[in-house]
Amino acid sequence: MIRIEPRESPSRAFAVGIPVLSAVISLAFAAIPLLAAGANPLVAYGEMIKGVFGSVFAVSEMLTRATPLIFTGLAAALAFRAKLWNIGAEGQLYLGAMAAVGIGSGFLDISGLLLLPLIIFLGAAAGAVGMMAPTYLKVRFGADEVVTTLLLNFIILIFLQMMLEGPLQDPMGLGWPQSAPVLDQGMLPPLMDRMRVHSGLILALVLAAIAQFMLARSVWGFKLRAVGENTAAARHAGINVRRSLFVVAAISGALAGLAGVSEVAGLKGYLTSDLSPGFGYTGIVVAMLAGLSPVGVVIAALFIASVFVGADSMSRAMGVSSFLADLVVSMSLLCVLVGGFLARYRILRTRAAKA
Amino acid sequence: MMDLLNILLSDSFWAASLRIATPLIFGVLGALICERAGVLNLGIEGIFVVGAMCGWMAVWLGAGLWGGVLFAALAGAFFGLLHAILTVPLGLSQHVSGLGITLFATSVSYYTYRTALPNVSSPPRIEPFQALDIPVLSDLPFLGPVLFQQTALTWLALLMVGLVWYVMNRTALGVAIKAVGDNPDSVDAQGLSVYGLRMGAIVAGSALMALGGAFLTMSAFDAFFFGMVNGRGWVCIALVIFASWRPGKALLGALLFGAFDALQVRLQTEMGALVPGQVFLMAPYILSIIALVIAARSADYPRALLTPWFKGQR
């Protein structure tokens, strides 16, 4: 017989060791699809490492890819802490991006230093609204936010296509469904000459640090964790649960909106409907690998960005499909889930009790 | 207004509604079985993709249409088993596990497709299921085109509604599945296996979901495209709440959704000049949210939904 028993106190070594181990195991598992594609896994791993760390340019590409993942990872981590299942970061990202190009491409005659802060603020606000609406439906009508945020992703993407063929379309764009470019003074400045890594990364790191501090040290962070761990007890302790949910919804949505701002105003300069290759969904994996800790989100985002950039580069060199990266990312999520189980429980072999 | 009436009275409109509803019928029934046993299966979107890819690929490799259907169901059952292991004996978060299954199943499907067909510009086509042509019945006015000129998979979906209803309401197994989703302790006290019932329900439900995906590549279209599932799985998760976990209402919900989607396409061609087409494309998703909001208030969730159960622990 097998018995499952909770551990008295899950140790700290598990909290760090399991995500690291999950990452390693998921990469090791990648050997199977690599072999299936007829590639030598060792050569492929070599190509991946070269693709991420082989040059300053490669590292810059990795950091560029990690930037939106830190934002969406934080968005998921904070919401999940309060057991608010925000699966809608993908849509909120596009809301933020639409606000950014709407205000930043010369629609309003704002010049100089004001434009960039305004873009950041409105992008965050648009994302926040995008999460507060489903939270309202949850609190007021009991409509499950998992389903509503997922469906909103599709609605927002179609809305985006409508905007890109309508009010947001670049009049100089020869009819392509893309927005006018963000004005120069509205762009997040690059961090290095001739490299794509931009100051959106700094913004993401600062927000991660603030989130870490608020979560661990502030009354707000305490309330958030209390609501997530035991809603009834939190309510009993006099915490306004609805208010806490709306606040975390706004913050989570705003962070996802900033991912869109950062991609538009830091990297692309204009908006198309393929701005995000699923950054919102990948953010959920980032948050889970991070054990929902903001500092962990930064590390996990760097790992996942390395997988994507490394796999892209390996794919170009060896002709293996770059869907390999998505495969590794999804396997790392499943591994960390199982690992979390091993951290919380131990499996004991017992003899069947005699009746 | 006359136009609308003409649409609603035409047999082609109702035939299209049933066709669009078919994958949703499979999906809602699958989700219903899982949730009745107490486990949310957000792997549905990915299992749709797996079913679509595997069914198509099996036929493309020469397995025959029903071989493809069988292979799709087995592939769905496999990913269902994975979800079952993670959520039932291990008791892990059903939300996160389900999303993980969706990401995993989708990337496995895409990777396999790309690896098998590295450089195709237009996806290879198969010979899909043809409309059944039943003598006499197919020639009936109205009913003929609506019911009797559908493909075999649509009939399989309708048959499944009856089967699931029968199992759930008329057999001991159905009683046990519903009990395990409401009060697993009582099921355990009767000497039945909570793990076995829950895992079996997830595997069976996931196989049904995969058939919904298989319908897309083997009946609605004749090839596999990236992104072809396009949120249909999530719509099913909303519809199952709308259907209050009942097979009959699940059929009704899927048909309403199908009718609305068919109407949307027709209105788009009639009014395309006045309103941007995207307004109509958005409508089915908005309708799903509205249905959810209406149903949520009075929703009678299976009481042990989302709650893991461990043997010997209360």
XYZ file of C-alpha atoms in Angstrom:
669
model
C 0.000 0.000 0.000
C 1.067 3.555 -0.611
C 0.159 6.338 1.744
C 0.497 10.045 1.103
C 1.251 12.259 4.023
C 1.828 16.009 4.249
C 5.266 17.131 5.322
C 5.353 19.126 8.560
C 7.177 22.072 7.068
C 8.112 22.182 3.408
C 11.784 23.060 3.381
C 13.365 26.043 1.690
C 15.703 23.822 -0.299
C 12.646 22.411 -2.084
C 11.338 25.873 -2.918
C 14.500 26.662 -4.885
C 15.551 23.174 -5.904
C 12.321 22.047 -7.530
C 11.990 24.796 -10.147
C 15.671 24.411 -11.045
C 15.327 20.645 -11.308
C 12.108 21.014 -13.335
C 13.906 23.275 -15.781
C 16.754 20.788 -16.172
C 14.438 17.791 -16.539
C 12.239 19.503 -19.135
C 15.343 20.363 -21.159
C 16.538 16.755 -20.848
C 13.120 15.508 -22.036
C 13.551 17.668 -25.124
C 16.036 15.034 -26.325
C 13.080 12.787 -27.237
C 11.450 15.163 -29.757
C 14.924 16.120 -31.001
C 15.726 12.472 -31.726
C 12.313 12.053 -33.329
C 13.187 14.890 -35.689
C 16.428 13.137 -36.539
C 18.692 15.652 -34.802
C 21.598 14.935 -32.474
C 20.434 16.266 -29.090
C 23.935 17.142 -27.867
C 24.641 19.208 -30.965
C 21.197 20.814 -30.577
C 21.854 21.760 -26.937
C 25.214 23.208 -28.033
C 23.468 25.304 -30.685
C 20.913 26.497 -28.118
C 23.589 27.588 -25.645
C 25.479 29.353 -28.413
C 22.253 31.025 -29.483
C 21.671 32.496 -26.023
C 25.140 33.179 -24.633
C 27.348 33.073 -27.730
C 27.568 36.829 -28.226
C 26.544 40.143 -26.739
C 23.843 40.292 -29.402
C 22.516 36.885 -28.328
C 22.320 37.932 -24.684
C 20.603 41.161 -25.699
C 18.032 39.149 -27.669
C 17.418 36.927 -24.643
C 16.907 39.937 -22.346
C 14.579 41.497 -24.933
C 12.508 38.316 -24.953
C 12.504 38.118 -21.139
C 11.140 41.672 -20.714
C 7.463 41.036 -21.598
C 7.611 37.705 -19.764
C 8.607 39.457 -16.517
C 5.556 41.706 -16.857
C 3.099 38.914 -17.677
C 4.753 36.600 -15.123
C 4.235 39.217 -12.408
C 0.653 39.717 -13.576
C -0.082 36.022 -13.139
C 1.927 35.605 -9.919
C 0.178 38.417 -8.023
C -3.311 37.405 -9.154
C -2.700 33.715 -8.419
C -1.484 34.631 -4.924
C -5.004 35.926 -4.250
C -6.473 32.863 -6.058
C -7.770 35.213 -8.733
C -7.258 33.196 -11.920
C -6.260 35.809 -14.432
C -5.739 33.808 -17.636
C -6.419 36.940 -19.657
C -2.958 38.533 -19.691
C -2.785 37.980 -23.458
C -5.813 40.197 -24.014
C -4.761 42.756 -21.399
C -1.371 42.981 -23.113
C -3.103 44.012 -26.350
C -5.304 46.520 -24.515
C -2.133 48.134 -23.155
C -0.535 48.090 -26.595
C -3.624 49.669 -28.196
C -3.632 52.435 -25.609
C 0.075 52.993 -26.230
C -0.196 53.431 -30.000
C -3.510 55.255 -29.678
C -1.929 57.971 -27.576
C 1.649 57.688 -28.805
C 1.354 57.898 -32.566
C 0.452 61.558 -32.740
C -3.258 61.277 -32.029
C -2.872 63.823 -29.227
C -0.574 66.752 -29.700
C 1.629 66.076 -26.712
C 5.257 66.682 -27.218
C 8.410 66.300 -25.222
C 8.868 64.626 -21.908
C 5.201 64.112 -21.057
C 4.404 61.641 -23.796
C 6.256 58.565 -22.513
C 4.900 58.719 -18.930
C 1.420 59.198 -20.347
C 1.800 56.160 -22.629
C 2.965 54.051 -19.704
C 0.142 55.241 -17.473
C -2.638 54.788 -20.018
C -1.310 51.410 -21.155
C -1.334 50.208 -17.569
C -4.809 51.653 -17.029
C -6.188 49.902 -20.122
C -4.808 46.569 -18.907
C -6.241 47.204 -15.442
C -9.724 47.817 -16.840
C -9.345 44.619 -18.864
C -9.006 42.582 -15.683
C -11.398 44.559 -13.488
C -14.329 43.829 -15.826
C -14.158 40.023 -15.408
C -13.470 40.511 -11.696
C -16.708 42.502 -11.506
C -18.570 39.669 -13.244
C -17.054 37.251 -10.731
C -17.849 39.274 -7.627
C -21.291 40.457 -8.757
C -22.633 37.418 -10.648
C -20.322 34.583 -9.665
C -19.141 34.125 -13.279
C -15.955 32.075 -13.214
C -13.068 34.380 -14.127
C -11.078 31.566 -15.748
C -13.659 31.247 -18.514
C -14.410 34.953 -18.877
C -10.738 36.015 -19.075
C -9.987 33.237 -21.580
C -12.917 34.247 -23.791
C -11.980 37.927 -23.474
C -8.579 37.114 -25.003
C -10.355 36.127 -28.219
C -12.732 39.084 -28.104
C -9.894 41.569 -27.587
C -7.831 40.051 -30.404
C -10.754 40.423 -32.830
C -11.355 43.959 -31.529
C -7.668 44.686 -32.201
C -7.999 43.511 -35.810
C -11.021 45.777 -36.178
C -9.055 48.734 -34.796
C -6.065 48.000 -37.045
C -8.331 48.056 -40.080
C -10.146 51.103 -38.737
C -9.288 53.975 -36.405
C -5.780 52.793 -35.506
C -4.672 51.956 -39.045
C -1.578 53.739 -40.303
C -2.724 56.058 -43.125
C 0.760 55.727 -44.628
C 0.750 51.927 -44.218
C -0.408 51.024 -47.752
C -3.501 49.318 -46.352
C -1.667 46.839 -44.139
C -3.441 46.140 -40.832
C -0.870 47.911 -38.686
C -0.879 51.050 -36.570
C 1.013 54.268 -37.160
C 4.420 54.272 -35.431
C 4.864 55.647 -31.927
C 6.571 59.081 -32.015
C 10.269 59.080 -31.127
C 9.760 60.924 -27.844
C 7.232 58.257 -26.839
C 9.698 55.385 -27.228
C 11.400 53.622 -24.333
C 15.112 54.357 -24.929
C 17.377 51.445 -25.900
C 19.908 50.299 -23.322
C 22.792 49.561 -25.686
C 23.931 50.820 -29.068
C 22.728 48.740 -32.034
C 21.028 46.236 -29.687
C 17.304 45.640 -29.251
C 17.306 45.403 -25.439
C 15.457 48.482 -24.130
C 14.613 50.275 -20.913
C 11.354 48.360 -20.594
C 13.580 45.767 -18.931
C 14.556 48.284 -16.223
C 10.890 49.116 -15.650
C 10.090 45.400 -15.334
C 12.918 44.805 -12.843
C 11.916 47.807 -10.720
C 8.295 46.630 -10.632
C 9.415 43.110 -9.664
C 11.429 44.553 -6.779
C 8.479 46.678 -5.634
C 6.136 43.690 -5.886
C 8.537 41.535 -3.874
C 8.763 44.160 -1.145
C 5.022 44.874 -1.027
C 4.117 41.198 -0.959
C 6.539 40.332 1.847
C 6.460 43.459 3.970
C 3.330 45.553 3.484
C -0.129 45.277 5.004
C -1.460 45.065 1.452
C 0.719 42.051 0.762
C -0.463 40.403 3.941
C -4.116 40.956 3.014
C -3.510 39.627 -0.481
C -1.953 36.426 0.831
C -4.704 36.055 3.432
C -7.433 36.313 0.776
C -5.662 33.723 -1.339
C -4.978 31.243 1.416
C -8.337 31.302 3.151
C -11.061 33.635 1.933
C -13.457 32.876 4.767
C -10.839 33.468 7.444
C -9.745 36.688 5.731
C -13.326 37.936 5.704
C -13.705 36.954 9.336
C -10.556 38.901 10.183
C -12.224 42.017 8.794
C -10.495 42.174 5.447
C -12.643 43.614 2.678
C -12.256 40.666 0.298
C -14.025 42.270 -2.674
C -11.872 45.354 -2.441
C -8.719 43.268 -2.173
C -9.745 41.327 -5.261
C -10.399 44.499 -7.267
C -7.062 45.984 -6.220
C -5.106 42.884 -7.192
C -7.120 42.619 -10.417
C -6.184 46.185 -11.302
C -2.509 45.620 -10.524
C -2.396 42.305 -12.391
C -4.138 43.754 -15.450
C -1.910 46.843 -15.359
C 1.235 44.699 -15.359
C -0.053 42.740 -18.366
C -0.919 46.051 -20.075
C 2.644 47.229 -19.476
C 3.921 44.141 -21.306
C 2.056 45.466 -24.340
C 3.383 49.011 -23.826
C 6.910 47.694 -23.520
C 6.671 45.619 -26.693
C 5.182 48.470 -28.710
C 7.104 51.438 -27.303
C 10.325 49.580 -26.553
C 10.738 47.085 -29.350
C 8.441 47.184 -32.395
C 7.499 50.861 -32.532
C 4.087 50.056 -34.026
C 1.276 47.573 -33.399
C 0.251 44.532 -35.421
C -2.049 41.688 -34.405
C 0.923 39.311 -34.013
C 2.735 41.472 -31.460
C 2.657 38.720 -28.849
C 3.445 35.069 -29.554
C 1.463 34.081 -26.471
C 3.377 36.109 -23.859
C 0.226 36.185 -21.734
C -0.071 32.400 -21.560
C 3.678 31.880 -21.140
C 3.525 34.325 -18.208
C 1.461 31.718 -16.353
C 4.279 29.187 -16.749
C 6.779 31.830 -15.621
C 4.719 32.531 -12.502
C 4.356 28.839 -11.639
C 8.080 28.147 -12.142
C 8.716 31.128 -9.885
C 6.588 29.673 -7.109
C 4.526 32.895 -7.439
C 7.401 34.944 -6.034
C 8.214 38.224 -7.869
C 11.989 37.733 -7.651
C 11.477 34.191 -8.872
C 9.508 35.595 -11.828
C 12.608 37.462 -13.024
C 14.736 34.310 -12.905
C 12.055 32.132 -14.494
C 11.489 34.701 -17.259
C 15.229 34.680 -18.033
C 15.129 30.869 -18.252
C 12.067 30.725 -20.504
C 13.392 33.523 -22.707
C 16.633 31.517 -23.049
C 14.661 28.468 -24.123
C 12.790 30.467 -26.799
C 15.823 32.334 -28.123
C 18.025 29.235 -27.944
C 15.450 27.073 -29.717
C 14.941 29.702 -32.432
C 18.644 29.822 -33.100
C 18.977 26.019 -32.991
C 15.986 25.759 -35.323
C 17.644 27.996 -37.903
C 20.895 26.042 -37.678
C 19.486 22.505 -37.686
C 16.056 22.733 -39.272
C 14.223 21.371 -36.217
C 10.843 23.024 -35.659
C 11.003 25.904 -33.171
C 7.795 24.565 -31.594
C 10.363 22.636 -29.538
C 10.568 25.707 -27.286
C 6.833 25.583 -26.542
C 7.221 21.903 -25.806
C 10.013 22.517 -23.284
C 8.086 25.371 -21.663
C 4.923 23.313 -21.229
C 6.895 20.343 -19.888
C 8.624 22.572 -17.347
C 5.191 23.634 -16.074
C 4.079 20.011 -15.637
C 7.415 19.114 -13.972
C 7.209 21.970 -11.493
C 3.642 20.949 -10.646
C 4.715 17.408 -9.812
C 7.737 18.793 -7.966
C 5.473 20.983 -5.874
C 3.631 17.851 -4.853
C 6.856 16.141 -3.760
C 7.739 19.214 -1.706
C 4.452 19.230 0.143
C 3.842 15.541 0.613
C 5.887 12.469 1.139
C 4.932 9.109 -0.206
C 5.217 6.325 2.344
C 5.057 2.624 1.694
C 2.944 0.983 4.356
C 1.769 -2.532 4.920
C -1.904 -3.115 4.402
C -3.574 -3.021 7.791
C -5.080 -6.314 8.849
C -8.805 -6.138 9.154
C -36.535 41.902 -41.027
C -37.809 39.757 -43.875
C -34.239 38.728 -44.518
C -33.844 37.517 -40.963
C -37.048 35.522 -41.207
C -35.898 34.026 -44.485
C -32.657 32.946 -42.866
C -34.390 31.414 -39.855
C -36.795 29.460 -42.072
C -34.173 28.103 -44.444
C -33.062 24.513 -44.089
C -29.445 25.424 -44.920
C -29.317 27.658 -41.830
C -30.422 24.866 -39.487
C -28.148 22.353 -41.200
C -25.238 24.758 -40.632
C -26.250 25.249 -36.983
C -26.120 21.527 -36.315
C -22.807 21.258 -38.162
C -21.229 24.075 -36.120
C -22.685 22.613 -32.917
C -21.208 19.143 -33.463
C -17.679 19.693 -32.066
C -19.202 21.628 -29.173
C -21.568 18.742 -28.375
C -18.572 16.430 -28.035
C -16.668 19.027 -25.994
C -19.484 19.931 -23.622
C -20.296 16.258 -22.984
C -16.629 15.551 -22.253
C -16.322 18.507 -19.879
C -19.611 17.492 -18.256
C -18.376 13.982 -17.439
C -15.115 15.301 -15.943
C -16.843 17.956 -13.855
C -19.595 15.627 -12.688
C -16.791 13.508 -11.218
C -15.424 16.605 -9.479
C -12.536 17.569 -11.765
C -12.309 20.664 -13.956
C -10.521 19.829 -17.212
C -8.987 22.971 -18.716
C -6.922 20.659 -20.890
C -9.929 20.710 -23.258
C -8.547 23.327 -25.646
C -5.317 21.355 -26.114
C -7.151 18.028 -26.330
C -9.232 19.493 -29.181
C -5.978 20.307 -30.971
C -4.622 16.802 -30.359
C -7.834 15.228 -31.628
C -7.816 17.414 -34.729
C -4.157 16.665 -35.488
C -4.176 12.933 -34.675
C -7.436 12.172 -36.491
C -6.235 13.972 -39.586
C -2.755 12.464 -39.473
C -3.997 8.894 -39.024
C -6.194 9.247 -42.111
C -3.381 10.921 -44.026
C -1.148 7.954 -43.164
C -3.816 5.626 -44.516
C -5.649 4.431 -41.410
C -9.127 5.032 -42.809
C -11.676 7.497 -41.445
C -12.878 5.412 -38.505
C -9.274 4.487 -37.718
C -8.620 8.219 -37.495
C -11.569 8.708 -35.153
C -10.314 5.896 -32.934
C -6.760 7.235 -32.925
C -7.990 10.738 -32.031
C -10.025 9.344 -29.126
C -7.042 7.341 -27.844
C -4.769 10.384 -28.052
C -7.341 12.430 -26.141
C -7.635 9.660 -23.545
C -3.845 9.683 -23.135
C -3.713 13.401 -22.302
C -6.779 12.925 -20.116
C -4.914 10.224 -18.214
C -2.043 12.638 -17.659
C -4.467 15.237 -16.261
C -6.120 12.513 -14.176
C -2.829 11.422 -12.600
C -1.864 14.994 -11.765
C -5.220 16.009 -10.310
C -6.604 12.865 -8.688
C -3.969 10.794 -6.829
C -1.563 13.747 -6.683
C -4.371 16.239 -5.968
C -2.605 19.134 -7.756
C -4.297 22.392 -8.771
C -6.874 21.508 -11.421
C -6.579 24.970 -12.944
C -2.822 24.873 -13.408
C -2.677 21.225 -14.433
C -5.393 21.774 -17.042
C -3.666 24.808 -18.523
C -0.425 22.815 -18.511
C -2.123 19.994 -20.424
C -3.474 22.496 -22.948
C -0.025 24.003 -23.521
C 1.616 20.552 -23.643
C -0.964 18.931 -25.922
C -0.948 21.922 -28.281
C 2.836 22.048 -28.551
C 3.116 18.259 -29.017
C 0.579 18.470 -31.856
C 2.223 21.445 -33.553
C 5.719 19.995 -33.181
C 4.636 16.621 -34.563
C 2.859 18.231 -37.503
C 5.821 20.466 -38.339
C 8.302 17.589 -37.981
C 6.236 15.291 -40.207
C 5.641 18.032 -42.787
C 8.586 20.419 -42.582
C 8.104 22.421 -45.765
C 4.505 22.438 -46.879
C 2.969 25.713 -47.947
C -0.579 24.406 -48.332
C -1.657 21.743 -45.826
C -2.228 18.304 -47.386
C -5.858 17.327 -47.689
C -7.634 14.097 -46.854
C -10.917 12.720 -48.127
C -13.208 13.699 -45.206
C -16.472 12.149 -44.010
C -19.202 12.659 -46.616
C -22.770 13.631 -45.855
C -24.871 10.549 -45.223
C -27.343 10.087 -47.983
C -30.158 7.985 -46.612
C -32.740 7.023 -49.247
C -36.175 8.591 -48.678
C -35.191 10.319 -45.397
C -32.665 12.627 -47.074
C -35.330 13.720 -49.517
C -37.798 14.799 -46.837
C -38.506 18.522 -46.985
C -36.608 20.518 -44.307
C -35.764 17.519 -42.071
C -33.893 15.868 -44.930
C -31.218 18.513 -45.392
C -31.064 19.457 -41.687
C -30.805 16.004 -40.142
C -30.202 13.399 -42.799
C -27.524 15.055 -44.883
C -25.070 15.473 -42.006
C -21.905 13.396 -41.693
C -21.568 10.288 -39.544
C -19.684 12.223 -36.848
C -22.656 14.524 -36.256
C -24.804 11.445 -35.774
C -22.185 10.020 -33.426
C -22.379 13.253 -31.393
C -26.178 13.016 -31.135
C -25.867 9.357 -30.191
C -23.381 10.297 -27.467
C -25.877 12.759 -25.952
C -28.282 9.860 -25.483
C -25.588 7.524 -24.241
C -24.191 9.979 -21.687
C -27.723 10.790 -20.530
C -28.486 7.092 -20.132
C -25.273 6.303 -18.247
C -25.583 9.318 -15.975
C -29.267 8.898 -15.114
C -30.089 5.240 -15.512
C -27.049 3.257 -14.416
C -25.226 2.596 -11.156
C -22.047 3.860 -12.770
C -23.682 7.237 -13.424
C -24.890 7.474 -9.846
C -21.380 6.687 -8.628
C -19.787 9.301 -10.935
C -22.196 11.989 -9.755
C -21.647 10.960 -6.122
C -17.882 11.133 -6.458
C -18.232 14.728 -7.654
C -20.548 15.657 -4.815
C -19.380 13.681 -1.818
C -16.337 11.466 -2.360
C -16.286 10.362 1.292
C -19.653 8.656 0.905
C -18.441 6.848 -2.228
C -15.357 5.682 -0.347
C -17.518 4.515 2.547
C -19.440 2.308 0.130
C -16.216 0.600 -0.794
C -15.965 2.125 -4.268
C -12.718 3.567 -5.544
C -12.792 7.370 -5.628
C -9.539 7.469 -7.585
C -10.764 4.921 -10.109
C -14.081 6.656 -10.747
C -12.570 10.111 -11.057
C -9.697 9.024 -13.285
C -11.979 6.916 -15.456
C -14.365 9.845 -15.917
C -11.519 12.198 -16.923
C -10.111 9.697 -19.425
C -13.538 9.042 -20.988
C -14.413 12.752 -21.033
C -11.100 13.626 -22.660
C -11.606 11.013 -25.376
C -14.959 12.692 -26.190
C -13.292 16.119 -26.294
C -10.761 14.792 -28.808
C -13.618 13.668 -31.083
C -14.745 17.308 -31.141
C -11.314 18.185 -32.480
C -11.350 15.288 -34.930
C -14.649 16.567 -36.384
C -12.871 19.786 -37.372
C -10.197 18.114 -39.542
C -12.218 15.113 -40.712
C -15.668 16.527 -41.366
C -15.889 20.328 -41.183
C -12.605 20.772 -43.079
C -10.224 18.327 -44.721
C -6.867 19.508 -43.400
C -5.094 20.611 -40.218
C -4.277 24.288 -39.595
C -2.491 25.946 -36.696
C -4.965 27.810 -34.505
C -7.972 26.073 -36.037
C -9.524 25.201 -32.647
C -9.649 28.908 -31.864
C -11.192 28.879 -28.376
C -13.863 26.233 -29.025
C -12.675 24.326 -25.954
C -13.082 27.332 -23.693
C -16.570 27.924 -25.099
C -17.435 24.370 -23.999
C -16.291 25.129 -20.440
C -18.732 28.068 -20.409
C -21.522 26.001 -22.003
C -21.281 23.209 -19.436
C -22.170 25.690 -16.688
C -24.997 27.027 -18.871
C -26.168 23.410 -19.252
C -26.151 22.867 -15.458
C -24.163 19.666 -16.081
C -27.077 17.939 -17.877
C -26.584 16.170 -21.232
C -29.927 17.331 -22.667
C -29.262 20.963 -21.841
C -25.712 20.534 -23.127
C -27.165 19.627 -26.522
C -29.499 22.622 -26.328
C -26.636 24.961 -25.378
C -24.429 23.713 -28.196
C -27.298 24.050 -30.707
C -28.093 27.591 -29.550
C -24.442 28.486 -29.920
C -24.327 26.836 -33.350
C -27.465 28.669 -34.467
C -26.061 31.964 -33.292
C -22.756 31.358 -35.053
C -24.526 30.368 -38.273
C -26.715 33.480 -38.043
C -23.644 35.648 -37.461
C -22.015 34.383 -40.666
C -25.173 35.045 -42.689
C -25.728 38.506 -41.229
C -22.103 39.300 -41.973
C -22.667 38.704 -45.676
C -25.943 40.650 -45.653
C -24.806 43.639 -43.593
C -21.061 43.541 -44.227
C -21.133 46.970 -45.783
C -22.661 48.636 -42.740
C -20.837 47.048 -39.827
C -17.223 45.786 -39.682
C -17.107 41.990 -39.980
C -15.246 41.658 -36.702
C -18.333 42.725 -34.750
C -19.972 39.494 -35.907
C -16.874 37.413 -35.250
C -16.792 38.659 -31.662
C -20.449 37.894 -31.060
C -20.183 34.145 -30.263
C -17.564 34.750 -27.576
C -19.586 37.591 -26.090
C -22.657 35.356 -26.162
C -20.721 32.703 -24.210
C -19.830 35.225 -21.515
C -23.444 36.420 -21.326
C -24.670 32.819 -21.059
C -22.164 32.243 -18.272
C -23.212 35.359 -16.374
C -26.893 34.398 -16.629
C -26.286 30.806 -15.574
C -23.662 31.477 -12.890
C -26.084 32.839 -10.281
C -28.155 29.731 -10.062
C -25.384 27.316 -11.043
C -25.445 24.215 -8.915
C -21.790 23.231 -9.151
C -20.878 19.638 -8.279
C -20.070 20.195 -4.620
C -16.626 18.602 -4.630
C -15.543 20.274 -7.899
C -11.925 21.495 -7.588
C -11.488 19.746 -4.225
C -8.858 17.000 -4.197
C -9.563 13.923 -2.125
C -6.972 11.744 -0.412
C -7.651 8.288 0.931
C -7.683 8.135 4.706
C -7.718 11.896 5.145
C -10.806 13.904 6.018
